[in-house]
Coordinates of C-alpha atoms (C1' of nucleotides) in Angstrom, one line a residue:
Chain V
X1 CA -7.2 -41.3 190.2
X2 CA -5.6 -44.4 190.7
X3 CA -8.2 -46.9 191.5
X4 CA -7.3 -50.3 189.7
X5 CA -10.7 -51.4 189.8
X6 CA -10.8 -54.9 191.5
X7 CA -13.9 -56.1 190.2
X8 CA -15.0 -54.9 187.2
X9 CA -15.5 -58.4 185.4
X10 CA -19.4 -59.3 184.4
X11 CA -20.8 -56.0 183.7
X12 CA -23.6 -55.5 181.4
X13 CA -23.0 -58.4 178.9
X14 CA -25.7 -58.6 177.0
X15 CA -28.5 -55.5 177.3
X16 CA -32.5 -55.7 178.5
X17 CA -30.9 -58.8 180.1
X18 CA -32.4 -57.6 183.5
X19 CA -29.6 -58.4 185.5
X20 CA -31.2 -61.8 186.7
X21 CA -27.3 -63.5 187.0
X22 CA -25.2 -60.4 186.5
X23 CA -23.7 -59.3 189.6
X24 CA -25.5 -55.8 190.4
X25 CA -23.6 -55.5 194.0
X26 CA -20.6 -55.3 192.4
X27 CA -21.7 -53.1 189.4
X28 CA -23.3 -50.8 192.4
X29 CA -20.5 -50.7 194.2
X30 CA -17.8 -49.4 191.0
X31 CA -20.9 -47.1 189.8
X32 CA -20.2 -45.1 193.2
X33 CA -17.1 -45.3 193.3
X34 CA -16.9 -43.4 189.3
X35 CA -19.2 -40.8 191.1
X36 CA -17.2 -40.1 194.2
X37 CA -14.0 -40.1 191.7
X38 CA -15.9 -37.4 189.6
X39 CA -17.8 -35.1 191.9
X40 CA -16.7 -36.4 195.3
X41 CA -19.3 -38.8 197.7
X42 CA -22.5 -36.0 198.4
X43 CA -22.4 -36.8 194.1
X44 CA -23.4 -40.1 195.0
X45 CA -27.1 -41.1 194.5
X46 CA -28.9 -44.5 194.2
X47 CA -31.0 -43.3 191.2
X48 CA -28.3 -42.5 189.2
X49 CA -26.1 -45.4 190.2
X50 CA -29.4 -47.4 189.5
X51 CA -29.3 -45.4 186.3
X52 CA -25.9 -46.6 185.5
X53 CA -26.3 -49.9 185.9
X54 CA -29.6 -50.5 183.5
X55 CA -31.2 -51.1 186.3
X56 CA -34.5 -49.7 188.0
X57 CA -34.2 -46.9 191.0
X58 CA -35.5 -49.9 193.7
X59 CA -32.3 -52.4 192.5
X60 CA -30.1 -51.2 194.9
X61 CA -32.3 -52.0 197.6
X62 CA -32.0 -55.7 197.1
X63 CA -28.2 -55.4 197.7
X64 CA -28.1 -52.4 200.4
X65 CA -30.7 -51.8 202.9
X66 CA -29.6 -47.5 202.3
X67 CA -27.4 -45.5 200.6
X68 CA -25.2 -45.5 203.7
X69 CA -24.9 -49.2 203.7
X70 CA -23.7 -48.6 200.2
X71 CA -20.8 -46.1 201.0
X72 CA -20.0 -48.4 204.3
X73 CA -19.5 -51.0 201.6
X74 CA -17.1 -49.0 200.2
X75 CA -15.5 -48.4 203.0
X76 CA -14.8 -52.2 203.9
X77 CA -13.1 -52.2 200.2
X78 CA -10.8 -49.6 200.9
X79 CA -9.7 -51.1 204.4
X80 CA -9.7 -53.7 203.2
X81 CA -7.1 -52.2 200.7
X82 CA -5.4 -50.2 203.2
X83 CA -4.4 -53.2 205.5
X84 CA -3.1 -54.9 203.0
X85 CA -0.5 -51.8 202.0
X86 CA 0.3 -52.0 206.1
X87 CA 1.4 -55.7 206.0
X88 CA 3.1 -55.3 202.7
X89 CA 5.4 -52.5 204.2
X90 CA 5.3 -54.1 206.8
X91 CA 7.2 -57.6 205.2
X92 CA 9.7 -54.8 203.6
X93 CA 11.7 -54.1 207.0
X94 CA 13.1 -55.5 209.4
X95 CA 11.3 -58.0 211.0
X96 CA 12.9 -56.9 214.4
X97 CA 13.1 -53.4 214.8
X98 CA 9.8 -52.2 216.4
X99 CA 10.7 -48.4 215.3
X100 CA 11.4 -49.5 211.8
X101 CA 8.2 -51.7 211.7
X102 CA 6.2 -48.5 213.9
X103 CA 7.2 -47.0 210.6
X104 CA 6.1 -49.1 208.1
X105 CA 2.6 -49.0 209.6
X106 CA 3.1 -45.0 208.4
X107 CA 4.6 -45.3 205.2
X108 CA 1.6 -47.9 204.7
X109 CA -0.8 -45.5 205.3
X110 CA 0.6 -42.7 203.2
X111 CA 1.0 -44.9 199.7
X112 CA -2.5 -46.3 200.4
X113 CA -3.9 -43.1 201.1
X114 CA -2.3 -41.3 197.9
X115 CA -2.8 -44.1 195.4
X116 CA -6.3 -44.2 196.4
X117 CA -7.2 -40.8 197.1
X118 CA -11.2 -41.9 197.1
X119 CA -11.1 -44.5 199.0
X120 CA -9.2 -42.9 201.5
X121 CA -11.8 -39.7 201.1
X122 CA -14.7 -42.6 201.7
X123 CA -13.0 -43.6 204.8
X124 CA -12.8 -40.1 206.2
X125 CA -16.7 -39.1 205.1
X126 CA -17.5 -40.7 209.5
X127 CA -20.5 -38.9 208.9
X128 CA -21.7 -40.5 205.1
X129 CA -20.4 -44.2 206.5
X130 CA -21.2 -46.5 209.3
X131 CA -18.2 -46.8 210.9
X132 CA -19.4 -48.6 214.3
X133 CA -21.3 -50.9 213.0
X134 CA -19.0 -52.4 210.6
X135 CA -15.5 -53.8 211.1
X136 CA -14.1 -50.8 210.0
X137 CA -13.5 -49.7 213.9
X138 CA -12.8 -53.2 214.6
X139 CA -10.3 -53.3 211.7
X140 CA -8.9 -49.6 212.7
X141 CA -8.7 -50.4 216.3
X142 CA -6.4 -53.4 215.9
X143 CA -3.8 -51.3 214.1
X144 CA -4.0 -48.4 216.5
X145 CA -3.2 -51.6 219.2
X146 CA -0.6 -52.9 216.9
X147 CA 1.3 -49.4 216.9
X148 CA 1.1 -48.9 220.7
X149 CA 2.3 -52.2 221.2
X150 CA 5.6 -51.7 219.0
X151 CA 6.4 -48.4 221.0
X152 CA 5.9 -50.2 223.8
X153 CA 8.6 -52.6 222.6
X154 CA 10.6 -50.1 221.6
X155 CA 10.7 -48.0 224.5
X156 CA 11.7 -51.9 226.5
X157 CA 14.5 -51.6 223.8
X158 CA 15.2 -48.1 225.2
X159 CA 15.3 -47.2 221.6
X160 CA 13.5 -44.4 222.1
X161 CA 14.2 -41.0 224.3
X162 CA 12.2 -41.0 227.5
X163 CA 8.8 -39.7 227.2
X164 CA 5.4 -39.7 227.2
X165 CA 4.5 -42.7 224.5
X166 CA 1.1 -42.2 224.2
X167 CA 1.9 -38.1 222.7
X168 CA 4.7 -39.4 220.4
X169 CA 1.9 -42.4 218.9
X170 CA -0.3 -39.6 218.3
X171 CA 1.5 -36.9 217.1
X172 CA 2.9 -39.2 214.1
X173 CA -0.9 -40.4 213.4
X174 CA -1.6 -37.2 213.5
X175 CA 0.7 -35.9 210.9
X176 CA 0.4 -38.9 209.1
X177 CA -3.3 -37.9 209.0
X178 CA -2.7 -34.2 208.2
X179 CA -0.2 -35.3 205.6
X180 CA -2.8 -37.8 203.4
X181 CA -4.7 -35.0 203.9
X182 CA -3.4 -32.0 203.0
X183 CA -2.1 -34.3 200.2
X184 CA -6.2 -34.8 198.9
X185 CA -7.1 -31.5 199.3
X186 CA -4.1 -29.6 196.6
X187 CA -2.7 -28.6 199.5
X188 CA 0.9 -29.1 197.9
X189 CA 0.5 -27.3 195.3
X190 CA 4.1 -27.4 194.6
X191 CA 4.1 -31.2 193.6
X192 CA 0.0 -31.7 192.1
X193 CA 0.4 -33.9 189.6
X194 CA 4.0 -35.7 191.2
X195 CA 2.4 -38.3 193.5
X196 CA 5.8 -39.7 193.9
X197 CA 7.1 -36.4 194.9
X198 CA 4.5 -36.2 197.8
X199 CA 5.2 -39.5 198.3
X200 CA 9.1 -39.3 199.0
X201 CA 8.6 -36.0 200.9
X202 CA 5.6 -37.0 203.1
X203 CA 8.0 -40.4 204.2
X204 CA 11.1 -37.9 205.2
X205 CA 9.0 -35.8 207.3
X206 CA 7.7 -39.0 209.4
X207 CA 11.4 -39.8 209.3
X208 CA 12.5 -37.1 210.4
X209 CA 10.0 -36.8 213.4
X210 CA 10.7 -40.8 214.3
X211 CA 15.0 -39.7 214.0
X212 CA 14.1 -37.1 216.8
X213 CA 12.2 -39.2 219.3
X214 CA 14.2 -42.1 218.8
X215 CA 17.1 -42.3 221.7
Chain F
X1 CA -21.2 -27.0 221.0
X2 CA -19.2 -24.1 221.8
X3 CA -19.7 -21.5 219.6
X4 CA -21.4 -18.3 220.7
X5 CA -23.7 -16.9 219.2
X6 CA -22.6 -13.7 217.6
X7 CA -26.0 -12.6 215.9
X8 CA -28.8 -14.0 217.5
X9 CA -30.3 -10.5 218.2
X10 CA -33.6 -9.5 215.7
X11 CA -35.4 -13.0 216.4
X12 CA -38.6 -12.8 214.7
X13 CA -40.0 -10.8 217.5
X14 CA -43.2 -10.8 216.1
X15 CA -45.2 -13.7 214.7
X16 CA -46.8 -13.5 210.8
X17 CA -44.7 -10.1 210.4
X18 CA -43.4 -11.9 207.0
X19 CA -39.7 -10.7 207.7
X20 CA -40.3 -7.3 206.3
X21 CA -37.1 -5.8 207.9
X22 CA -36.2 -8.3 210.2
X23 CA -32.3 -9.6 209.4
X24 CA -33.1 -12.6 207.4
X25 CA -29.8 -12.6 206.4
X26 CA -28.6 -13.5 209.6
X27 CA -31.2 -15.6 211.0
X28 CA -30.7 -17.7 208.0
X29 CA -27.2 -18.3 208.9
X30 CA -28.0 -18.9 212.3
X31 CA -30.6 -21.3 211.0
X32 CA -27.9 -23.3 209.0
X33 CA -25.5 -23.4 211.8
X34 CA -27.5 -25.3 213.9
X35 CA -28.2 -27.9 211.6
X36 CA -24.7 -28.4 211.2
X37 CA -24.4 -28.6 215.3
X38 CA -27.2 -31.4 214.7
X39 CA -26.3 -33.4 212.3
X40 CA -23.0 -32.3 210.1
X41 CA -23.5 -30.2 207.5
X42 CA -25.3 -32.7 205.1
X43 CA -28.8 -31.3 207.2
X44 CA -28.1 -28.8 206.1
X45 CA -31.5 -28.0 204.0
X46 CA -32.6 -24.0 202.4
X47 CA -36.2 -25.7 202.9
X48 CA -35.4 -26.6 206.4
X49 CA -33.8 -23.5 207.1
X50 CA -36.7 -21.2 205.3
X51 CA -39.2 -23.3 207.3
X52 CA -37.3 -22.3 210.5
X53 CA -37.0 -18.8 210.0
X54 CA -40.6 -19.1 209.6
X55 CA -40.4 -18.0 206.0
X56 CA -41.1 -19.1 202.3
X57 CA -38.8 -21.8 200.9
X58 CA -37.9 -19.2 198.1
X59 CA -37.2 -16.3 200.5
X60 CA -33.1 -17.8 201.0
X61 CA -32.4 -17.5 197.8
X62 CA -32.8 -13.4 197.8
X63 CA -29.8 -13.8 200.4
X64 CA -27.7 -16.6 198.3
X65 CA -27.9 -17.6 195.3
X66 CA -27.0 -21.1 196.1
X67 CA -26.6 -23.7 198.6
X68 CA -23.1 -23.2 198.5
X69 CA -23.2 -19.7 198.3
X70 CA -24.7 -19.8 202.2
X71 CA -22.0 -22.1 203.5
X72 CA -19.4 -20.0 202.1
X73 CA -21.3 -17.1 203.8
X74 CA -20.9 -19.5 207.2
X75 CA -17.0 -19.8 206.1
X76 CA -16.1 -16.9 205.8
X77 CA -17.6 -16.3 209.6
X78 CA -15.3 -18.7 210.7
X79 CA -12.4 -17.5 209.1
X80 CA -13.0 -14.0 210.7
X81 CA -12.6 -16.1 214.2
X82 CA -10.4 -17.9 212.8
X83 CA -7.7 -14.8 212.6
X84 CA -9.0 -13.2 215.2
X85 CA -8.2 -16.4 217.9
X86 CA -4.4 -16.3 215.8
X87 CA -4.3 -12.9 216.3
X88 CA -5.0 -13.2 219.9
X89 CA -2.3 -15.8 220.2
X90 CA 0.3 -13.8 219.0
X91 CA -0.4 -11.0 220.7
X92 CA 0.3 -13.2 223.8
X93 CA 4.0 -14.2 223.7
X94 CA 7.4 -12.3 223.2
X95 CA 7.2 -10.1 219.9
X96 CA 11.0 -10.6 219.1
X97 CA 10.6 -14.2 219.4
X98 CA 10.2 -15.7 215.2
X99 CA 9.7 -18.9 216.6
X100 CA 7.6 -18.6 219.5
X101 CA 5.0 -16.5 216.8
X102 CA 4.9 -19.8 214.7
X103 CA 4.3 -21.9 217.7
X104 CA 1.3 -19.2 218.6
X105 CA 0.2 -19.4 215.2
X106 CA -0.6 -23.1 215.6
X107 CA -1.8 -22.3 219.1
X108 CA -4.2 -20.1 217.9
X109 CA -5.5 -22.5 215.3
X110 CA -5.9 -25.7 218.0
X111 CA -7.9 -23.2 220.3
X112 CA -10.1 -22.6 217.5
X113 CA -10.7 -25.7 216.1
X114 CA -11.2 -27.0 219.9
X115 CA -13.1 -23.6 220.9
X116 CA -15.7 -23.9 217.6
X117 CA -16.2 -27.5 216.0
X118 CA -18.4 -26.8 214.0
X119 CA -17.0 -23.8 211.8
X120 CA -14.3 -25.7 211.5
X121 CA -15.9 -28.5 209.8
X122 CA -17.6 -26.3 207.9
X123 CA -14.0 -24.4 206.4
X124 CA -13.0 -28.1 206.1
X125 CA -15.6 -29.6 204.2
X126 CA -14.0 -27.9 200.8
X127 CA -16.7 -30.0 198.7
X128 CA -19.5 -28.4 200.2
X129 CA -18.0 -24.7 200.1
X130 CA -16.5 -22.1 197.7
X131 CA -12.9 -21.5 199.0
X132 CA -11.5 -20.4 196.1
X133 CA -13.9 -17.2 195.0
X134 CA -14.3 -15.6 198.2
X135 CA -12.0 -14.4 201.0
X136 CA -11.2 -18.0 202.8
X137 CA -8.2 -18.9 199.7
X138 CA -7.0 -15.3 199.9
X139 CA -6.8 -15.1 203.9
X140 CA -6.0 -18.1 204.2
X141 CA -3.0 -18.1 201.9
X142 CA -1.8 -14.8 204.2
X143 CA -1.7 -16.7 207.0
X144 CA 0.6 -19.4 204.9
X145 CA 2.6 -16.5 204.3
X146 CA 3.2 -15.3 207.8
X147 CA 4.1 -18.9 208.8
X148 CA 7.1 -18.5 206.3
X149 CA 8.3 -15.7 207.0
X150 CA 8.2 -16.2 210.3
X151 CA 10.3 -20.0 209.1
X152 CA 13.1 -18.0 207.9
X153 CA 14.0 -15.4 210.0
X154 CA 13.7 -18.2 212.7
X155 CA 16.4 -19.5 209.9
X156 CA 18.7 -16.2 210.0
X157 CA 18.5 -15.8 213.3
X158 CA 20.2 -19.6 213.3
X159 CA 17.3 -20.3 216.4
X160 CA 16.8 -24.1 214.0
X161 CA 18.5 -26.6 213.2
X162 CA 19.8 -26.4 210.2
X163 CA 17.6 -28.4 207.3
X164 CA 14.9 -28.2 204.8
X165 CA 12.5 -25.2 206.1
X166 CA 9.2 -25.6 203.9
X167 CA 9.7 -29.2 205.5
X168 CA 9.7 -28.4 208.9
X169 CA 7.0 -25.9 208.3
X170 CA 4.6 -28.8 206.2
X171 CA 5.5 -31.2 209.4
X172 CA 3.9 -28.7 212.1
X173 CA 0.7 -27.8 210.0
X174 CA -0.3 -31.1 209.2
X175 CA 0.3 -32.4 212.5
X176 CA -1.7 -29.6 214.3
X177 CA -4.2 -30.2 211.4
X178 CA -4.3 -33.6 212.4
X179 CA -4.7 -33.5 215.7
X180 CA -7.7 -30.5 215.7
X181 CA -9.5 -33.1 212.9
X182 CA -8.0 -36.6 215.3
X183 CA -10.0 -34.9 218.1
X184 CA -13.7 -34.0 216.1
X185 CA -14.0 -37.4 215.0
X186 CA -13.2 -38.3 218.9
X187 CA -9.9 -40.2 218.3
X188 CA -9.1 -38.5 221.6
X189 CA -11.7 -41.0 223.3
X190 CA -9.6 -40.3 226.7
X191 CA -10.3 -36.7 227.0
X192 CA -13.7 -36.8 225.2
X193 CA -15.3 -34.3 227.3
X194 CA -12.4 -32.8 228.4
X195 CA -11.6 -30.1 225.8
X196 CA -9.3 -28.5 228.0
X197 CA -7.2 -31.0 228.5
X198 CA -7.4 -32.0 224.5
X199 CA -5.8 -28.6 224.1
X200 CA -3.0 -29.1 226.3
X201 CA -1.9 -32.6 224.9
X202 CA -2.4 -30.8 221.4
X203 CA 0.0 -27.9 222.7
X204 CA 2.4 -30.2 224.3
X205 CA 2.4 -32.3 221.4
X206 CA 3.3 -29.4 219.3
X207 CA 5.8 -27.6 221.1
X208 CA 7.6 -31.4 221.4
X209 CA 7.7 -30.9 217.4
X210 CA 9.1 -27.2 217.6
X211 CA 12.0 -28.1 219.9
X212 CA 12.8 -31.1 217.9
X213 CA 13.7 -28.7 215.3
X214 CA 15.0 -26.2 216.9
X215 CA 18.9 -25.1 217.5
Chain K
dA1 C1' -34.8 -64.9 194.8
dC2 C1' -34.6 -60.4 191.4
dC3 C1' -36.1 -56.7 190.1
dT4 C1' -39.9 -52.9 188.0
dG5 C1' -44.0 -49.4 189.0
dA6 C1' -45.5 -46.6 191.4
dA7 C1' -45.7 -44.5 194.6
dC8 C1' -44.8 -40.5 199.4
dA9 C1' -41.8 -36.6 201.1
dC10 C1' -38.8 -34.6 200.8
dC11 C1' -34.5 -31.8 198.0
dG12 C1' -32.7 -27.3 195.4
dT13 C1' -33.2 -23.7 192.9
dT14 C1' -36.5 -20.3 189.5
dC15 C1' -40.3 -17.0 188.5
dA16 C1' -44.0 -14.8 187.8
dA17 C1' -47.0 -12.7 191.4
dG18 C1' -48.2 -10.4 195.0
dT19 C1' -46.7 -6.1 198.9
Chain C
dA1 C1' -37.4 -4.3 198.5
dC2 C1' -38.7 -8.1 199.6
dC3 C1' -41.3 -12.1 200.1
dT4 C1' -44.8 -15.7 198.7
dG5 C1' -46.9 -19.8 195.3
dA6 C1' -46.6 -22.6 192.3
dA7 C1' -43.9 -25.4 189.5
dC8 C1' -39.9 -28.3 187.4
dA9 C1' -36.1 -31.7 187.7
dC10 C1' -34.3 -34.0 191.4
dC11 C1' -33.2 -37.7 195.8
dG12 C1' -34.2 -42.1 198.8
dT13 C1' -36.8 -45.0 200.2
dT14 C1' -41.5 -48.7 200.9
dC15 C1' -44.1 -52.1 199.0
dA16 C1' -47.6 -54.2 195.7
dA17 C1' -46.9 -56.5 192.1
dG18 C1' -44.5 -59.3 188.2
dT19 C1' -41.2 -63.1 186.5

DNA sequence: ACCTGAACACCGTTCAAGT
DNA sequence: ACCTGAACACCGTTCAAGT
């Protein structure tokens, strides 16, 4: 729905040029995104992608050894944007308040998921991508580690009600993840077309939770 | 992992009997569950199921018009157990405390999801099943309605901190759903093999949230 | 270096025909 | 009533061969 195309350039400017210099790799990724938007991940077929980019059925395998590898590459793009969204959100807030920074990670996640539903779907489809043998696991863990550190710092400064930090963190993660997921599944029937409201409401819920664990 | 087989009886007692009276329908459903357990929903193929039950590739289509219909039938079984789990959980708690009953629904959900991961996976795979044209939507909505009523009753009796009831409900749902999902994705690395702890911890988090919105 | 064409072993689904 | 067998139009993936 809302994905800005990052690399649409260099489509086939001439037909019948056999793609000998065109940017096939990116064309394949764009085609995959199109198919996912149209009918979900299982709608992605290597042959269809090949047809869309005007290339033989075997050509995509020069760039991605496997369908999973192609989808994993889409997930890597998704992760790029995810990380960028979190960074942007953290730069918006007071630098010295760890609880506000913790919140900013949640807000960044929500913004990213709601603005990039297709990418969110791809990263969540762990049986269709290779989460472990890629930078995905590493980058995801880095974010989790950052959250832990912020929680510990918040506890050190007595900003938190006494309690299990791991539990606080898990609760916040589950809530934010659940909200994003429910939005994507269309479970917020009332704000179906109103993604601004969906974001506002989700952030309000996150804020409510954070203030409930604040000292 | 933990699914008790409900209808394992009447497997092919005699080979080569051409299944003229055996319970093919249930045999197909069991085979589907086996394949899902082994490799997720996209591992389910009509032809493989046919092979497993010793029947021709076309036979399953006498019982389910489509692969989606088969998977939807599995989802209906999942919903049966889900509803049963919630009922059981609600019968365990004080009848007259709406907030405890609200909690019981959450606990029932968590118990069900953790004990029946395969079924949870199927119901969550909304692009692989027909959620709308089945009893699934109806029964799911009934549970949501029950939650709304309990929240309203709790508010009436001044058991809740003043605030938006819809928001409380959404937050609780998102949290519980997120917890189940994260458990299934193996995101609780520490309690990987310890599903009792996973359940206890999840319930503790739910309780913490409910007490944070209690008056 | 990058792509094609043909091939292989799989799919879901349909349909005439068998019992 | 329930199943088979063959067929159709699809898959992902491989590999020799072309430019």
